[in-house]
Coordinates of C-alpha atoms in Angstrom, one line a residue:
M1258 CA 10.5 -28.9 -9.5
A1259 CA 11.5 -25.7 -7.6
I1260 CA 10.1 -22.4 -8.9
G1261 CA 12.4 -19.4 -9.1
T1262 CA 15.6 -21.2 -8.0
V1263 CA 18.5 -18.8 -7.3
I1264 CA 22.0 -19.8 -6.1
L1265 CA 23.2 -17.3 -3.5
S1266 CA 26.6 -16.7 -2.0
A1267 CA 27.0 -15.2 1.5
K1268 CA 27.5 -11.7 0.0
K1269 CA 24.5 -12.0 -2.3
R1270 CA 22.3 -13.1 0.7
C1271 CA 23.4 -10.0 2.6
N1272 CA 22.7 -7.8 -0.4
L1273 CA 19.3 -9.4 -0.9
L1274 CA 18.5 -8.5 2.7
Y1275 CA 19.4 -4.9 2.1
I1276 CA 17.2 -4.8 -1.0
I1277 CA 14.3 -6.3 0.8
S1278 CA 14.7 -3.8 3.7
A1279 CA 14.8 -0.9 1.1
L1280 CA 11.6 -2.2 -0.6
C1281 CA 9.9 -2.5 2.7
I1282 CA 10.7 1.1 3.5
I1283 CA 9.3 2.2 0.2
Q1284 CA 6.1 0.2 1.0
A1285 CA 5.9 1.9 4.4
L1286 CA 6.2 5.3 2.6
I1287 CA 3.4 4.3 0.3
G1288 CA 1.3 3.5 3.3
G1289 CA 2.0 6.9 4.7
A1290 CA 1.0 8.5 1.4
I1291 CA -2.4 6.8 1.7
T1292 CA -2.8 7.6 5.4
G1293 CA -1.9 11.3 5.3
P1294 CA -4.4 12.5 2.7
S1295 CA -7.1 10.3 4.3
I1296 CA -6.6 12.1 7.6
Y1297 CA -6.7 15.5 5.7
I1298 CA -10.0 14.7 4.0
Y1299 CA -11.4 13.3 7.2
V1300 CA -10.5 16.4 9.3
S1301 CA -10.6 19.3 6.8
I1302 CA -12.9 18.5 3.9
A1303 CA -15.6 16.2 5.3
P1304 CA -16.8 18.7 8.0
I1305 CA -17.5 21.3 5.3
V1306 CA -20.1 19.0 3.7
S1307 CA -22.2 18.9 6.8
G1308 CA -25.1 16.9 5.3
D1309 CA -23.3 13.8 4.1
S1310 CA -20.0 14.2 5.9
A1311 CA -20.5 10.8 7.7
E1312 CA -20.3 9.0 4.4
I1313 CA -17.1 10.7 3.3
K1314 CA -15.6 10.2 6.8
F1315 CA -16.3 6.5 6.6
V1316 CA -14.6 6.1 3.2
F1317 CA -11.4 7.9 4.2
A1318 CA -11.4 6.5 7.7
T1319 CA -11.3 3.1 6.0
T1320 CA -8.4 4.1 3.6
G1321 CA -6.6 5.6 6.5
I1322 CA -6.8 2.5 8.6
F1323 CA -5.6 0.3 5.8
G1324 CA -2.8 2.7 5.1
T1325 CA -1.7 2.5 8.7
H1326 CA -1.7 -1.3 8.4
V1327 CA 0.5 -1.0 5.4
I1328 CA 3.0 1.1 7.3
F1329 CA 3.2 -1.3 10.3
D1330 CA 3.2 -4.4 8.2
W1331 CA 6.2 -3.4 6.1
L1332 CA 8.1 -2.0 9.0
I1333 CA 7.6 -5.4 10.6
G1334 CA 8.7 -6.9 7.3
I1335 CA 12.2 -5.5 7.9
S1336 CA 12.4 -7.4 11.1
V1337 CA 11.1 -10.6 9.5
G1338 CA 13.7 -10.3 6.8
R1339 CA 16.5 -10.1 9.4
R1340 CA 15.0 -13.1 11.2
C1341 CA 15.0 -15.1 8.0
F1342 CA 18.6 -14.1 7.4
S1343 CA 19.9 -15.0 10.8
N1344 CA 17.6 -17.7 12.2
A1345 CA 16.1 -19.5 9.2
K1346 CA 16.7 -22.9 10.8
K1347 CA 14.1 -22.3 13.5
K1348 CA 10.5 -23.4 13.0
S1349 CA 9.3 -20.2 14.6
T1350 CA 10.9 -18.2 11.7
R1351 CA 8.9 -20.2 9.2
N1352 CA 5.7 -19.6 11.1
L1353 CA 6.5 -15.9 11.5
L1354 CA 7.1 -15.5 7.8
L1355 CA 3.8 -17.3 7.0
I1356 CA 1.8 -15.1 9.4
W1357 CA 3.5 -11.9 8.0
C1358 CA 2.7 -12.9 4.4
C1359 CA -0.9 -13.7 5.2
T1360 CA -1.6 -10.4 7.0
G1361 CA 0.2 -8.4 4.3
S1362 CA -1.7 -10.1 1.6
N1363 CA -5.0 -9.5 3.4
T1364 CA -4.3 -5.8 3.6
I1365 CA -3.3 -5.6 -0.1
I1366 CA -6.4 -7.5 -1.1
N1367 CA -8.6 -5.0 0.8
L1368 CA -6.7 -2.1 -0.8
I1369 CA -7.2 -3.6 -4.3
I1370 CA -10.9 -3.8 -3.7
I1371 CA -10.9 -0.1 -2.7
A1372 CA -8.9 0.8 -5.7
S1373 CA -11.3 -1.1 -8.0
L1374 CA -14.2 0.9 -6.6
T1375 CA -12.5 4.3 -6.7
K1376 CA -14.4 5.4 -9.8
K1377 CA -17.8 4.5 -8.5
L1378 CA -16.8 5.8 -5.1
N1379 CA -15.8 9.2 -6.6
K1380 CA -19.1 9.6 -8.4
Q1381 CA -21.0 8.7 -5.2
I1382 CA -19.1 11.2 -3.2
G1383 CA -19.8 13.8 -5.9
R1384 CA -23.5 13.2 -5.7
S1385 CA -23.5 13.2 -1.9
M1386 CA -21.6 16.5 -1.8
K1387 CA -24.0 18.1 -4.3
N1388 CA -27.0 17.0 -2.3
S1389 CA -25.4 18.3 0.9
L1390 CA -24.7 21.7 -0.7
Q1391 CA -28.3 21.9 -1.9
S1392 CA -29.6 21.0 1.5
S1393 CA -27.3 23.6 3.1
M1394 CA -28.5 26.3 0.7
R1395 CA -32.2 25.5 1.3
N1396 CA -31.7 25.7 5.1
Y1397 CA -29.4 28.7 4.9
L1398 CA -31.7 31.0 6.8
R1399 CA -33.3 28.3 8.9
D1400 CA -30.3 26.8 10.6
E1401 CA -27.6 28.9 12.1
S1402 CA -24.9 26.2 12.1
V1403 CA -25.6 25.5 8.4
K1404 CA -25.4 29.2 7.6
M1405 CA -22.1 29.5 9.3
S1406 CA -20.7 26.5 7.5
M1407 CA -21.9 27.7 4.1
D1408 CA -20.5 31.2 4.7
E1409 CA -17.1 29.9 5.7
L1410 CA -17.0 27.7 2.6
Q1411 CA -17.9 30.5 0.2
Y1412 CA -15.9 33.1 2.0
Y1413 CA -12.6 31.3 2.4
E1414 CA -12.8 29.2 -0.8
K1415 CA -14.0 32.2 -2.9
C1416 CA -16.9 30.3 -4.4
C1417 CA -20.7 30.7 -4.7
G1418 CA -23.4 28.1 -5.0
I1419 CA -23.0 24.6 -6.3
Y1420 CA -21.8 25.2 -9.9
S1421 CA -22.1 29.0 -10.0
Y1422 CA -23.8 32.0 -8.2
E1423 CA -27.0 31.4 -10.3
D1424 CA -27.8 28.4 -8.2
W1425 CA -28.9 30.8 -5.4
H1426 CA -31.3 32.5 -7.9
E1427 CA -32.8 29.2 -9.0
L1428 CA -33.1 27.5 -5.6
S1429 CA -36.0 28.1 -3.3
W1430 CA -34.1 29.2 -0.2
L1431 CA -36.3 32.3 0.5
S1432 CA -39.9 32.3 1.7
K1433 CA -42.5 35.0 2.4
Y1434 CA -41.6 34.7 6.1
E1435 CA -38.0 35.9 5.5
I1436 CA -38.5 39.0 3.2
D1437 CA -40.8 41.9 3.1
V1438 CA -43.7 40.7 0.9
N1439 CA -45.1 44.3 0.6
S1440 CA -41.9 45.8 -1.0
E1441 CA -41.9 46.7 -4.7
G1442 CA -38.8 44.6 -5.3
F1443 CA -40.5 41.5 -4.0
K1444 CA -43.5 42.1 -6.2
R1445 CA -41.2 42.6 -9.2
Y1446 CA -39.3 39.3 -8.8
R1447 CA -42.0 37.2 -7.3
E1448 CA -42.6 33.9 -9.2
G1449 CA -44.8 31.8 -6.7
D1450 CA -47.1 32.0 -3.8
E1451 CA -44.9 30.2 -1.1
N1452 CA -41.4 30.5 -2.4
V1453 CA -39.7 33.1 -4.6
H1454 CA -36.7 33.1 -6.9
L1455 CA -34.8 36.3 -6.5
P1456 CA -31.4 37.4 -7.8
I1457 CA -30.0 37.5 -4.3
V1458 CA -26.9 35.7 -3.0
P1459 CA -25.4 35.7 0.5
W1460 CA -22.8 38.3 1.4
S1461 CA -20.2 35.5 1.6
C1462 CA -20.3 35.3 -2.2
C1463 CA -18.8 38.7 -2.6
K1464 CA -15.4 39.3 -4.1
L1465 CA -13.1 40.7 -1.5
E1466 CA -10.9 42.5 -4.1
F1467 CA -13.9 44.2 -5.8
P1468 CA -13.1 48.0 -5.6
T1469 CA -16.7 49.2 -4.9
Q1470 CA -19.7 47.9 -3.0
C1471 CA -20.6 44.3 -3.6
L1472 CA -23.9 43.9 -5.4
H1473 CA -25.5 40.8 -4.0
D1474 CA -29.1 41.9 -2.9
P1475 CA -31.3 44.2 -5.0
L1476 CA -34.0 44.3 -2.3
Q1477 CA -31.6 45.9 0.2
Q1478 CA -29.4 47.8 -2.1
T1479 CA -32.2 49.9 -3.6
M1480 CA -29.9 52.7 -4.8
N1481 CA -28.1 50.3 -7.1
A1482 CA -31.1 48.2 -8.0
H1483 CA -31.1 49.5 -11.6
L1484 CA -27.7 47.8 -12.2
W1485 CA -29.2 44.4 -12.1
K1486 CA -31.1 45.3 -15.2
N1487 CA -28.9 47.9 -17.0
E1488 CA -25.4 46.7 -16.0
P1489 CA -25.5 43.0 -15.2
N1490 CA -21.8 42.6 -15.9
I1491 CA -21.0 44.9 -12.9
V1492 CA -23.2 42.8 -10.7
T1493 CA -21.5 39.5 -11.7
D1494 CA -18.0 41.0 -11.5
S1495 CA -18.6 41.8 -7.8
I1496 CA -19.5 38.1 -7.0
N1497 CA -17.5 35.0 -7.0
A1498 CA -18.5 33.1 -10.2
N1499 CA -17.0 29.7 -9.4
G1500 CA -19.1 27.0 -7.8
C1501 CA -18.1 25.4 -4.5
L1502 CA -18.7 21.8 -5.6
D1503 CA -15.6 21.6 -7.9
I1504 CA -13.4 23.2 -5.2
V1505 CA -14.4 20.7 -2.5
W1506 CA -14.7 17.7 -4.8
K1507 CA -11.6 18.2 -6.9
P1508 CA -9.0 17.3 -4.1
I1509 CA -11.0 14.2 -3.3
T1510 CA -11.0 13.2 -7.0
K1511 CA -7.2 13.7 -7.2
I1512 CA -6.6 11.8 -4.0
L1513 CA -8.7 8.8 -5.0
A1514 CA -6.8 8.7 -8.4
V1515 CA -3.5 8.8 -6.5
F1516 CA -4.7 6.1 -4.2
A1517 CA -5.4 3.8 -7.2
V1518 CA -1.9 4.4 -8.5
L1519 CA -0.2 3.9 -5.1
I1520 CA -2.2 0.7 -4.5
S1521 CA -1.2 -0.7 -7.9
I1522 CA 2.5 0.0 -7.2
S1523 CA 2.2 -1.4 -3.7
T1524 CA 0.6 -4.6 -5.1
I1525 CA 3.5 -5.1 -7.5
L1526 CA 6.1 -4.5 -4.8
H1527 CA 4.2 -6.8 -2.5
I1528 CA 4.6 -9.7 -5.0
I1529 CA 8.3 -8.8 -5.6
I1530 CA 9.1 -8.6 -1.8
F1531 CA 7.3 -11.9 -1.1
C1532 CA 9.3 -13.7 -3.8
L1533 CA 12.6 -12.2 -2.6
M1534 CA 11.8 -13.0 1.0
R1535 CA 11.0 -16.6 0.1
I1536 CA 14.3 -16.9 -1.8
L1537 CA 16.2 -15.4 1.2
Y1538 CA 14.5 -17.6 3.7
T1539 CA 14.9 -20.9 1.8
S1540 CA 18.6 -20.1 0.9
C1541 CA 19.4 -19.5 4.5
R1542 CA 17.4 -22.5 5.6
N1543 CA 19.2 -24.8 3.1
L1544 CA 22.5 -23.4 4.2
Y1545 CA 22.3 -25.2 7.5
L1546 CA 22.0 -28.5 5.7
L1547 CA 25.1 -28.0 3.6
P1548 CA 28.7 -28.7 4.7
D1549 CA 29.9 -25.1 4.0
Q1550 CA 27.9 -22.9 6.3
K1551 CA 29.2 -19.7 4.6
G1552 CA 29.2 -20.8 1.0
L1553 CA 26.7 -21.1 -1.8
S1554 CA 23.1 -22.1 -1.1
P1555 CA 20.1 -22.4 -3.4
G1556 CA 16.9 -20.5 -2.6
W1557 CA 13.5 -20.6 -4.3
V1558 CA 10.1 -19.2 -4.2
F1559 CA 8.5 -22.6 -3.9
G1560 CA 10.3 -26.0 -4.0
R1561 CA 11.3 -29.1 -2.1
G1562 CA 10.4 -29.0 1.6
D1563 CA 7.6 -26.4 1.2
C1564 CA 4.0 -27.3 2.2
G1565 CA 4.8 -31.0 2.3
Y1566 CA 6.2 -31.0 -1.3
F1567 CA 9.2 -33.4 -1.7
R1568 CA 9.4 -33.8 -5.5
G1569 CA 12.0 -32.6 -8.0
K1570 CA 15.7 -32.3 -7.5
T1571 CA 17.1 -32.8 -4.0
L1572 CA 19.3 -30.2 -2.4
N1573 CA 22.4 -32.4 -3.1
E1574 CA 21.4 -32.7 -6.8
I1575 CA 21.1 -29.0 -7.1
M1576 CA 24.4 -28.4 -5.5
M1577 CA 26.2 -31.0 -7.7
G1578 CA 25.3 -28.9 -10.7
I1579 CA 27.3 -26.0 -9.3
D1580 CA 31.0 -25.5 -9.9
Q1581 CA 32.3 -24.6 -6.5
S1582 CA 35.9 -25.6 -6.9
G1583 CA 37.3 -22.6 -8.8
P1584 CA 39.6 -22.5 -11.8
P1585 CA 41.6 -25.8 -12.6
E1586 CA 44.9 -24.1 -11.9
D1587 CA 43.8 -23.3 -8.3
R1588 CA 42.9 -26.9 -7.5
S1589 CA 46.5 -28.1 -7.2
E1590 CA 47.1 -25.4 -4.5
K1591 CA 44.5 -26.8 -2.1
S1592 CA 46.3 -28.1 0.9
G1593 CA 45.7 -31.6 2.4
K1594 CA 44.8 -29.9 5.7
K1595 CA 41.8 -28.2 4.1
H1596 CA 40.7 -31.5 2.5
L1597 CA 40.9 -33.3 5.8
M1598 CA 38.9 -30.5 7.6
A1599 CA 36.3 -30.7 4.9
F1600 CA 36.0 -34.4 5.3
R1601 CA 35.7 -34.2 9.0
S1602 CA 33.0 -31.5 8.5
L1603 CA 31.2 -34.0 6.2
K1604 CA 31.4 -36.8 8.8
A1605 CA 30.1 -34.5 11.5
I1606 CA 27.1 -33.5 9.5
M1607 CA 26.3 -37.0 8.4
S1608 CA 26.6 -38.2 12.0
K1609 CA 24.2 -35.4 13.0
N1610 CA 21.8 -36.3 10.2
K1611 CA 21.9 -39.9 11.3
K1612 CA 21.0 -39.0 14.9
T1613 CA 18.3 -36.6 14.0
K1614 CA 16.9 -38.6 11.1
K1615 CA 13.7 -39.6 13.0
E1616 CA 13.3 -36.2 14.6
R1617 CA 13.7 -34.2 11.4
P1618 CA 12.4 -36.3 8.5
E1619 CA 11.7 -33.2 6.3
E1620 CA 15.3 -32.1 6.3
E1621 CA 16.3 -35.7 5.3
K1622 CA 13.9 -35.6 2.4
L1623 CA 15.1 -32.1 1.5
M1624 CA 18.7 -33.4 1.2
N1625 CA 18.1 -36.6 -0.7
E1626 CA 15.5 -39.0 -1.8
S1627 CA 17.2 -41.8 0.1
T1628 CA 17.1 -42.1 3.9
S1629 CA 20.5 -43.8 4.0
P1630 CA 23.3 -41.9 5.7
S1631 CA 25.6 -42.5 2.8
F1632 CA 23.5 -40.2 0.5
F1633 CA 26.5 -38.4 -1.0
S1634 CA 27.6 -41.7 -2.7
A1635 CA 24.7 -41.6 -5.0
T1636 CA 25.5 -38.1 -6.3
T1637 CA 29.3 -38.1 -6.5
R1638 CA 31.8 -40.0 -8.4
G1639 CA 33.9 -40.7 -5.2
T1640 CA 32.7 -43.3 -2.7
F1641 CA 33.7 -43.8 0.9
N1642 CA 32.6 -45.6 4.0
T1643 CA 31.6 -43.3 6.8
S1644 CA 32.1 -46.0 9.4
E1645 CA 35.9 -46.0 8.9
K1646 CA 37.5 -43.1 10.6
N1647 CA 40.7 -43.1 8.5
T1648 CA 39.1 -43.3 5.1
I1649 CA 39.7 -40.3 2.9
P1650 CA 37.2 -39.5 0.0
D1651 CA 38.5 -38.8 -3.4
T1652 CA 39.3 -35.3 -4.7
D1653 CA 36.0 -34.6 -6.4
V1654 CA 34.0 -35.0 -3.2
L1655 CA 36.4 -32.8 -1.2
L1656 CA 36.2 -30.1 -3.9
Y1657 CA 32.4 -30.3 -3.7
L1658 CA 32.5 -29.8 0.1
K1659 CA 34.8 -26.8 -0.1

């Protein structure tokens, strides 16, 4: 039994090719929507998180590669659809369609795996970015490259610390070797022997639009040191209050969510395109086995002649259930010349089938259960002898061939 059988005319086959091409273009655009943000994260966001940038780069390099595969696979799909439309009778077309379906399915399966892991992946990236920011803050005064990277992040993104500027107060990023341990300010804020927690933030945390001097270091800004105790609101107003983690992590979270949606849409379209491509291919393939090379032809997703399956209705039996003769009033207008031409076409096809019977057994089985050349006699009311050149079949057979 054929699955998803559709009877297509020449116009419908042409329209189906256009629909498949349009859906392939949409799939290619989805691939571009996956590749573009992946490149952006790889180039712009990952280098900011210097500590664990390799992990983030690996994730988005993977999504970018598969997105590129989606683009090329569906652009090739347009060419495969045209090949199925114009050269379905060739065995190479069947092999090309099979290879294309396998490679496309492999890409989609990998993308589905990535989509199913996006939630865990997002959390892991968040933890990695947090650890990276903490490491950068601890080594802020010990590594010049880390200092420059952290300053660029806080200055251009207008953020400070991980969650807020207070992270700099709580994190041990200053030691007795980096400040004047004999100053009164140090003795006032000192909380340990080796490391100290001071209300100091880097200059890159300052608000550019603050009208007066930025208050970020009470040990150096001794003239305004009283403000840290008496007017803490003024101090906080001069510093960017937002943390850097959300600013860096938020676009990655959104992109991963969009990836999950795009992959879901791409999976649905993949199944639809695969079914439509199979219908187009089988309809065009079956067309070469029918008398009318420009008429109706059945196509299916899976049916007789696919993967060694030769059960269910034959091609002839399917076609006999279709009214191809038109309204009754038009039948009397058919000329004898057209009837004779149809009969000659039938004889030519039957003669060809007889000669190629041993060479193409699959097509013989696709047409009819019987291997006899007179296979039309079992499915029509009219009978005729193909060995007699002057024998004319009855009207029903000729109408079927039209």
